mmCIF file of C-alpha atoms in Angstrom:
data_model
loop_
_atom_site.group_PDB
_atom_site.id
_atom_site.type_symbol
_atom_site.label_atom_id
_atom_site.label_comp_id
_atom_site.label_asym_id
_atom_site.label_seq_id
_atom_site.Cartn_x
_atom_site.Cartn_y
_atom_site.Cartn_z
ATOM 1 C CA MET D 1167 17.670 -0.222 -19.298
ATOM 2 C CA ILE D 1168 13.954 -0.612 -20.247
ATOM 3 C CA LEU D 1169 13.788 -3.772 -18.184
ATOM 4 C CA TYR D 1170 15.359 -2.026 -15.205
ATOM 5 C CA THR D 1171 12.816 0.848 -15.499
ATOM 6 C CA HIS D 1172 10.012 -1.603 -15.741
ATOM 7 C CA CYS D 1173 11.152 -3.448 -12.641
ATOM 8 C CA THR D 1174 11.543 -0.177 -10.748
ATOM 9 C CA LEU D 1175 8.073 0.988 -11.719
ATOM 10 C CA TYR D 1176 6.606 -2.403 -10.757
ATOM 11 C CA THR D 1177 8.320 -2.357 -7.392
ATOM 12 C CA HIS D 1178 7.189 1.231 -6.783
ATOM 13 C CA TYR D 1179 3.609 0.334 -7.763
ATOM 14 C CA THR D 1180 3.584 -2.723 -5.491
ATOM 15 C CA LEU D 1181 5.008 -0.767 -2.623
ATOM 16 C CA ILE D 1182 2.291 1.967 -3.028
ATOM 17 C CA LYS D 1183 -0.414 -0.723 -3.335
ATOM 18 C CA TYR D 1184 0.582 -2.478 -0.194
ATOM 19 C CA THR D 1185 1.113 0.713 1.751
ATOM 20 C CA THR D 1186 -2.314 1.955 0.789
ATOM 21 C CA LEU D 1187 -3.828 -1.384 1.736
ATOM 22 C CA TYR D 1188 -2.041 -1.305 5.049
ATOM 23 C CA ILE D 1189 -3.149 2.258 5.746
ATOM 24 C CA HIS D 1190 -6.761 1.320 4.940
ATOM 25 C CA THR D 1191 -6.565 -1.689 7.195
ATOM 26 C CA VAL D 1192 -5.163 0.269 10.103
ATOM 27 C CA HIS D 1193 -7.709 3.049 9.539
ATOM 28 C CA SER D 1194 -10.596 0.556 9.532
ATOM 29 C CA HIS D 1195 -9.291 -1.142 12.631
ATOM 30 C CA THR D 1196 -8.910 2.191 14.439
ATOM 31 C CA HIS D 1197 -12.350 3.250 13.364
ATOM 32 C CA THR D 1198 -13.828 0.013 14.652
ATOM 33 C CA VAL D 1199 -12.032 0.506 18.019
ATOM 34 C CA TYR D 1200 -13.379 4.071 18.278
ATOM 35 C CA THR D 1201 -16.843 2.892 17.346
ATOM 36 C CA LEU D 1202 -16.746 0.288 20.153
#
């Protein structure tokens, strides 16, 4: 049960991390396009 919870939290954290990274990348790209 503890292991399962740990895996779930880890997956959730990784998902949020990559989603945030993706959003920042897209936002930067969009900003660059608008600047040009």
